[in-house]
PDB file of C-alpha atoms in Angstrom:
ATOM      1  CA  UNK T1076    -100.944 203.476 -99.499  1.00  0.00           C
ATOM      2  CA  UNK T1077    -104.429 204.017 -98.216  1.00  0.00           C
ATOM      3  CA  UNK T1078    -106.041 203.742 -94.828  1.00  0.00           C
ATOM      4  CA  UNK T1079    -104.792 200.736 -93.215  1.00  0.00           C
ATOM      5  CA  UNK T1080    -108.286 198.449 -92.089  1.00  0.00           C
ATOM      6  CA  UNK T1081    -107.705 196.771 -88.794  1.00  0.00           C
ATOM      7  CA  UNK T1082    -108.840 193.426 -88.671  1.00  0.00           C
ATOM      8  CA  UNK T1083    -112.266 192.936 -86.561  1.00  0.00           C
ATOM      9  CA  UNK T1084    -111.547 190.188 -84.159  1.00  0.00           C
ATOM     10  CA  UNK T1085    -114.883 188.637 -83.746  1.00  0.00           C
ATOM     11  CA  UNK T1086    -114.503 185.902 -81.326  1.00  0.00           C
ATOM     12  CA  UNK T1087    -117.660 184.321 -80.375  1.00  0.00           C
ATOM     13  CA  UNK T1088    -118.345 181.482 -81.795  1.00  0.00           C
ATOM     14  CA  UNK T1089    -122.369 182.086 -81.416  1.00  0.00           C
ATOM     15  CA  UNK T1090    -123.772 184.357 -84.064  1.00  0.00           C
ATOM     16  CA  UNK T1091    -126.576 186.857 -82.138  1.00  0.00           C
ATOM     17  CA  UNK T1092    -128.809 188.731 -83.799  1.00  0.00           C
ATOM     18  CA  UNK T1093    -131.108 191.858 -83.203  1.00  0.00           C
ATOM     19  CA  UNK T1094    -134.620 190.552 -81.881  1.00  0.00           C
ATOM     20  CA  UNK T1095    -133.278 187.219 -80.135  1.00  0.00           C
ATOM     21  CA  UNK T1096    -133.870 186.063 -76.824  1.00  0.00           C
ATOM     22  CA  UNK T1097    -130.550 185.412 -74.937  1.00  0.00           C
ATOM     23  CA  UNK T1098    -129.798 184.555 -71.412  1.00  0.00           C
ATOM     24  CA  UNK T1099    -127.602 186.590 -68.866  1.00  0.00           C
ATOM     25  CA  UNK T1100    -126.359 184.133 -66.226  1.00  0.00           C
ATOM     26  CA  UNK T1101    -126.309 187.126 -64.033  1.00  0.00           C
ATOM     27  CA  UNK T1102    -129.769 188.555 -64.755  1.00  0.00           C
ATOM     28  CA  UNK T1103    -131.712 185.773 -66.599  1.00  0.00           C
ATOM     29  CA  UNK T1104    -133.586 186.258 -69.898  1.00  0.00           C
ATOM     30  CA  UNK T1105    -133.054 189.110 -72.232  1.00  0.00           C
ATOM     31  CA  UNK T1106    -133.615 190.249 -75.884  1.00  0.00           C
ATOM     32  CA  UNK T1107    -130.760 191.454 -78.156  1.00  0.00           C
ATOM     33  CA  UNK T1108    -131.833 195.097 -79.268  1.00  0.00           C
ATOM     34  CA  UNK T1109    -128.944 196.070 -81.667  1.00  0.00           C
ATOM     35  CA  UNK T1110    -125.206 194.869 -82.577  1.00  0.00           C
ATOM     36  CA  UNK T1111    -123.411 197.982 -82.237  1.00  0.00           C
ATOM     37  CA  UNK T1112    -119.922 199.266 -83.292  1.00  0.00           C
ATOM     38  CA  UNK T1113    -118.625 201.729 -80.564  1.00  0.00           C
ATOM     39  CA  UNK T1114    -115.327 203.688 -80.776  1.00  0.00           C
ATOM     40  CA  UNK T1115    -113.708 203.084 -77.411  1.00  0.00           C
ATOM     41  CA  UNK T1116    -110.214 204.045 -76.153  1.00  0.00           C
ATOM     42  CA  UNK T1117    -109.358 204.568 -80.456  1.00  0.00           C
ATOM     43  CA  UNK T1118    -110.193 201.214 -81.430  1.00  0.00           C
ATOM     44  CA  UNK T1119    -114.059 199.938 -82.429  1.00  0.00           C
ATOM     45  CA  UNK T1120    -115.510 197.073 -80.401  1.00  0.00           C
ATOM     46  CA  UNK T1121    -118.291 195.372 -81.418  1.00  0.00           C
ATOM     47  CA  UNK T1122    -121.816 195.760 -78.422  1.00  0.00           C
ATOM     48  CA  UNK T1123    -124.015 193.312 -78.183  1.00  0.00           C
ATOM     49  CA  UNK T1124    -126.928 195.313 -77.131  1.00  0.00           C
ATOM     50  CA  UNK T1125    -129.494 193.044 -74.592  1.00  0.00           C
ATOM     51  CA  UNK T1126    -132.199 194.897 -72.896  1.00  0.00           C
ATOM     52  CA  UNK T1127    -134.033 192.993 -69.575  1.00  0.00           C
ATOM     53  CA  UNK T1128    -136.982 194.739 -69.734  1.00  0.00           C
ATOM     54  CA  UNK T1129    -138.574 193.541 -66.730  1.00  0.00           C
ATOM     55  CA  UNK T1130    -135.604 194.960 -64.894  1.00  0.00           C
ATOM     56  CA  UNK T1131    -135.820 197.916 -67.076  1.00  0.00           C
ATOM     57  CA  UNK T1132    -131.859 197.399 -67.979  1.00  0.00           C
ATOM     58  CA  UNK T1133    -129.871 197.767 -70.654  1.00  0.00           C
ATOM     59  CA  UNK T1134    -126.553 195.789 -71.122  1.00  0.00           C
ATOM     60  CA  UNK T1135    -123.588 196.112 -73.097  1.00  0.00           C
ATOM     61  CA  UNK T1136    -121.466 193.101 -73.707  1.00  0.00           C
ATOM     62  CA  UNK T1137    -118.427 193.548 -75.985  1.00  0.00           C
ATOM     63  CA  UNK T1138    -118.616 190.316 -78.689  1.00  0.00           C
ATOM     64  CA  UNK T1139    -115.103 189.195 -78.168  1.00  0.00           C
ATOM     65  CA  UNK T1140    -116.167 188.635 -73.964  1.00  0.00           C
ATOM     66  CA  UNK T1141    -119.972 187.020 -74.853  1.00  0.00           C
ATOM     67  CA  UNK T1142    -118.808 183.672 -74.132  1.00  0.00           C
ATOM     68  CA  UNK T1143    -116.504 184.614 -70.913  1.00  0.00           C
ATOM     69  CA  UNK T1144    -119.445 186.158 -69.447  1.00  0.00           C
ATOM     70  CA  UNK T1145    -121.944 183.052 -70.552  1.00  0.00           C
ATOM     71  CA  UNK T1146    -124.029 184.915 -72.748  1.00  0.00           C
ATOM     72  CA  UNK T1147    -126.103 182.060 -74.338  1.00  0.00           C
ATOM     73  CA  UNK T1148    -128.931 181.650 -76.600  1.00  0.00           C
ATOM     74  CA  UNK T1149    -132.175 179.978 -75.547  1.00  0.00           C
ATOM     75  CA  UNK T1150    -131.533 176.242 -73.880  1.00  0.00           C
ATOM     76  CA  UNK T1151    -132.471 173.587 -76.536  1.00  0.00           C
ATOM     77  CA  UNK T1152    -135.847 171.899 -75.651  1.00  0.00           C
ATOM     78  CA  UNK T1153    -133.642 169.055 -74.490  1.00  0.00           C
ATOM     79  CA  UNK T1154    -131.913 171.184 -71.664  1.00  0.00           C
ATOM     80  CA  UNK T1155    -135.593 171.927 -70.600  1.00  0.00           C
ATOM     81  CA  UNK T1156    -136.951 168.676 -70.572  1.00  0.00           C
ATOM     82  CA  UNK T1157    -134.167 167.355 -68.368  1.00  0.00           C
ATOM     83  CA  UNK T1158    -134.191 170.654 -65.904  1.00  0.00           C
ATOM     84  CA  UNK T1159    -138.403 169.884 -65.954  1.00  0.00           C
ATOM     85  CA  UNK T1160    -137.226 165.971 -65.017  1.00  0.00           C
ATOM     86  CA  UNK T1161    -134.709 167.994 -62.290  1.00  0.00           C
ATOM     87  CA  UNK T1162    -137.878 169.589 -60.620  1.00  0.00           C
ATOM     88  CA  UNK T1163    -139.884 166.074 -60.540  1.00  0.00           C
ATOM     89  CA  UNK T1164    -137.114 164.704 -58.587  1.00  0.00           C
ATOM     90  CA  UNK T1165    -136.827 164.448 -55.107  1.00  0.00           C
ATOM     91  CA  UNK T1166    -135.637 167.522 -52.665  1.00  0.00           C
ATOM     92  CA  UNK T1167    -132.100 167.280 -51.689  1.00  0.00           C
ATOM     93  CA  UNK T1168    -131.352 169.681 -48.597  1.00  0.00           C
ATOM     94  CA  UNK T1169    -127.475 169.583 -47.293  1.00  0.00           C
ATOM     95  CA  UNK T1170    -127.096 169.624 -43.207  1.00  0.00           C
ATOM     96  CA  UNK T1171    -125.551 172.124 -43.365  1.00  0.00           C
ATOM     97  CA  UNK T1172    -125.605 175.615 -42.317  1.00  0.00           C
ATOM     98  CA  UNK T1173    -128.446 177.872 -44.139  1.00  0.00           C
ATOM     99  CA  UNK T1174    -125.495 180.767 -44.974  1.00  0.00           C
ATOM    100  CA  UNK T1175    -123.236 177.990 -46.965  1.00  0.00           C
ATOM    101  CA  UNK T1176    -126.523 176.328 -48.782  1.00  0.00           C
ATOM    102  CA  UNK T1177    -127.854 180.036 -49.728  1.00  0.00           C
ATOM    103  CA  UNK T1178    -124.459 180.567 -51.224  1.00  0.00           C
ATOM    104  CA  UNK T1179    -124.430 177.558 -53.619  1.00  0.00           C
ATOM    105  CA  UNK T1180    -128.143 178.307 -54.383  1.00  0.00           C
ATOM    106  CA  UNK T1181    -126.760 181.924 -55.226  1.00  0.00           C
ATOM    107  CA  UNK T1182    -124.179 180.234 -57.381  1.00  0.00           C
ATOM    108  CA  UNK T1183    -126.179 177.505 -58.986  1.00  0.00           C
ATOM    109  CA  UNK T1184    -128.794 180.721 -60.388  1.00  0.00           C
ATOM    110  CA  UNK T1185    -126.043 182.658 -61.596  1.00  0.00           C
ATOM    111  CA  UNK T1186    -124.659 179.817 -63.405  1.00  0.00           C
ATOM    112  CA  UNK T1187    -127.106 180.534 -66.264  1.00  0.00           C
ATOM    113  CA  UNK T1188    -127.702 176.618 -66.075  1.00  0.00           C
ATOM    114  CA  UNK T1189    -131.296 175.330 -66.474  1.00  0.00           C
ATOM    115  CA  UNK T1190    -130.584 172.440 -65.096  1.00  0.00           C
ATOM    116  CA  UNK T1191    -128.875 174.203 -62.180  1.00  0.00           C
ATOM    117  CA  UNK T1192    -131.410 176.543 -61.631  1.00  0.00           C
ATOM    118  CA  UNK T1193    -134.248 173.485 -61.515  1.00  0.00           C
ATOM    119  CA  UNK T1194    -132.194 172.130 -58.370  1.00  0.00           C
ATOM    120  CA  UNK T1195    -133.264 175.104 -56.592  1.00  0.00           C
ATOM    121  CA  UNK T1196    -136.499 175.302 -57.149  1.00  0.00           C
ATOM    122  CA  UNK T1197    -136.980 171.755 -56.467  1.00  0.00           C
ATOM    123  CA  UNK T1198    -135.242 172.172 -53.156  1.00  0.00           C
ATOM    124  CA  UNK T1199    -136.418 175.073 -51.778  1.00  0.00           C
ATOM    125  CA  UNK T1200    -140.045 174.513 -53.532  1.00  0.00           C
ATOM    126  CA  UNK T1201    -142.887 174.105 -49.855  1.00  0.00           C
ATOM    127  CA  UNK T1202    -146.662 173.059 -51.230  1.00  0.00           C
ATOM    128  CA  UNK T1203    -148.733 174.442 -48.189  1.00  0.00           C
ATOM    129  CA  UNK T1204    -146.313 175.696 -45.786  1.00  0.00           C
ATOM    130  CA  UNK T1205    -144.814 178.773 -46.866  1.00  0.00           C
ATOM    131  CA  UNK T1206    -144.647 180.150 -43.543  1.00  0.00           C
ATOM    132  CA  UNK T1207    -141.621 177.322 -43.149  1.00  0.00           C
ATOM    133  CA  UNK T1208    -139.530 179.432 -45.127  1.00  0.00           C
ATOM    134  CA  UNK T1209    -137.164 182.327 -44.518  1.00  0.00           C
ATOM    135  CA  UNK T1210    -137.629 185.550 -45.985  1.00  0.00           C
ATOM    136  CA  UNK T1211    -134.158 184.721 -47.433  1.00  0.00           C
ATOM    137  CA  UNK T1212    -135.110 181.391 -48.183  1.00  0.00           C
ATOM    138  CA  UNK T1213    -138.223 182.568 -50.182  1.00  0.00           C
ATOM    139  CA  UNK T1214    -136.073 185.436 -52.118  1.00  0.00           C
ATOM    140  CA  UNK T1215    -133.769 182.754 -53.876  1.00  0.00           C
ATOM    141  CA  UNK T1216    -136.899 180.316 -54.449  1.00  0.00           C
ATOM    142  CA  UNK T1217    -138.522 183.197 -56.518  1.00  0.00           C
ATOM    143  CA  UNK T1218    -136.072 183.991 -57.766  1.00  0.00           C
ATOM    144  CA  UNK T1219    -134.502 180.663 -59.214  1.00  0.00           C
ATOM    145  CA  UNK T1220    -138.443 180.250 -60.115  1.00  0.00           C
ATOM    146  CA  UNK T1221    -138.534 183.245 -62.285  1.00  0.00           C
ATOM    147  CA  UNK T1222    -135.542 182.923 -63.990  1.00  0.00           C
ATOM    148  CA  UNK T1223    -136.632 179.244 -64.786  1.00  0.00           C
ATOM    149  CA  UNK T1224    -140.067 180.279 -65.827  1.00  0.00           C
ATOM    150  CA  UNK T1225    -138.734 183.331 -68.102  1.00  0.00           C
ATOM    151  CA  UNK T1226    -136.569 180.433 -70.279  1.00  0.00           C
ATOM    152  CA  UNK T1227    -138.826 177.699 -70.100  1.00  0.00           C
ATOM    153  CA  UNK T1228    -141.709 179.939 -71.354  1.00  0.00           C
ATOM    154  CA  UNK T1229    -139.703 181.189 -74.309  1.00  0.00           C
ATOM    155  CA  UNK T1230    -138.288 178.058 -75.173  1.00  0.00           C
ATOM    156  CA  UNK T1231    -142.015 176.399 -75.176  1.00  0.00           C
ATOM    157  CA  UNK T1232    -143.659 179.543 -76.574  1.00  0.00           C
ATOM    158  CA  UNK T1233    -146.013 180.476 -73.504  1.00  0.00           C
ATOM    159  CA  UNK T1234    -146.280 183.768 -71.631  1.00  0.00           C
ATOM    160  CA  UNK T1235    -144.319 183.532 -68.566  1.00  0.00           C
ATOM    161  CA  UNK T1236    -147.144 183.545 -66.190  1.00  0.00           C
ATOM    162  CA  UNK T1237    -148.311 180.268 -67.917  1.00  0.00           C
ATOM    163  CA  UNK T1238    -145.216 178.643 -67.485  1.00  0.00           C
ATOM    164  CA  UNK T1239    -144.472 179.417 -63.852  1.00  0.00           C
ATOM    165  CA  UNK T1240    -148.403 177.795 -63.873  1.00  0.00           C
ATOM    166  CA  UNK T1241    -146.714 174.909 -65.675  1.00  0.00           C
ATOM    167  CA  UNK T1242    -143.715 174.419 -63.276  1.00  0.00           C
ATOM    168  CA  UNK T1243    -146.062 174.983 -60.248  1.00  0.00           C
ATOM    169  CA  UNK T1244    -148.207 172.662 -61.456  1.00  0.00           C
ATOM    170  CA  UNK T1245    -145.155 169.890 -62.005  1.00  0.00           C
ATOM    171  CA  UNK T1246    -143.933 171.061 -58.636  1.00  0.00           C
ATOM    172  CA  UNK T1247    -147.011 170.543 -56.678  1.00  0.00           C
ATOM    173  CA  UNK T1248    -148.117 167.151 -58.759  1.00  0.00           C
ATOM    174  CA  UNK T1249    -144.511 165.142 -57.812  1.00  0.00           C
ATOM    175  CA  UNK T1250    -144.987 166.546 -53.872  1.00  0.00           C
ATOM    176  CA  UNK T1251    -147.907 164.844 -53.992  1.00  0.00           C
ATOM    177  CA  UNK T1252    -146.703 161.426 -54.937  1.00  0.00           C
ATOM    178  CA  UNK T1253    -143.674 161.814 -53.024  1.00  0.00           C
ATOM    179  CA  UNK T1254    -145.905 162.587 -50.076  1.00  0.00           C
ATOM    180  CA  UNK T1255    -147.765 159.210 -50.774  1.00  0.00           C
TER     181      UNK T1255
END
């Protein structure tokens, strides 16, 4: 008989392909470079290539584990809208203390989730004094902030400076009115 063919056990449910934006819950936006086949340990697995270019990074995410890990496509315009409805909501800052809250910030950015990610920027967001915030406090904000930016400006088709100018601009219009 000839060579025996394994059967390629391909068990993401979401087709990626080469050129895509996905997003990394870990590291935010990132474009699929290449689908690879690598030989590892004797058996093939199938690489989902991603490169983060602003990080200058390069990932390697077997197929079978794209969905463990949270590898996503692009939010729908839907998942936007409500995380941009998120960030015209009202802050929401727990008593509690600032190592526990930086934590679930932490979590709520790795998460991946738009929506998620919104809450943070809403509640850390300050209009005029920045000086209120912790260096700590300030890392997370810009960070939740570019991470939402990066998707929101892909999913709307804007460069990402224009959409953190977008969020900003929601930000700083609903601290106004709440203000009133």
């Amino acid at each position: 008989m000839g060579k025996q063919v394994m059967n390629k056990k391909t068990t993401s449910k979401i087709a990626f392909n080469s050129g895509e934006f996905v997003v990394y819950p870990a590291h935010g936006v990132g474009k699929v470079a290449d689908i690879a086949t690598q030989k590892i340990g004797g058996s093939e697995l199938e690489l989902i290539v991603v490169n983060f270019d602003k990080d200058k990074m390069t990932l390697r995410v077997p197929l079978c584990k794209a969905e463990s890990v949270g590898l996503r496509k692009i939010s729908e315009t839907s998942i936007m809208d409500e995380a941009v409805d998120v960030l015209k909501g009202k802050a929401k800052v727990k008593k509690i203390m600032w190592s526990r809250r930086a934590q679930e910030y932490e979590n709520k950015i790795n998460s991946g989730s738009p929506v998620a990610i919104a809450e943070v920027v809403r509640d850390l967001y300050r209009r005029e004094n920045l000086s209120e915030q912790s260096y700590s406090e300030r890392q997370i904000y810009e960070q939740a902030l570019d991470r939402l930016a990066n998707e929101y400006a892909i999913c709307n088709n804007i460069s990402a400076p224009d959409a953190t100018k977008k969020l900003l601009d929601i930000l700083s219009a609903d601290a106004a009115v709440a203000a009133e």
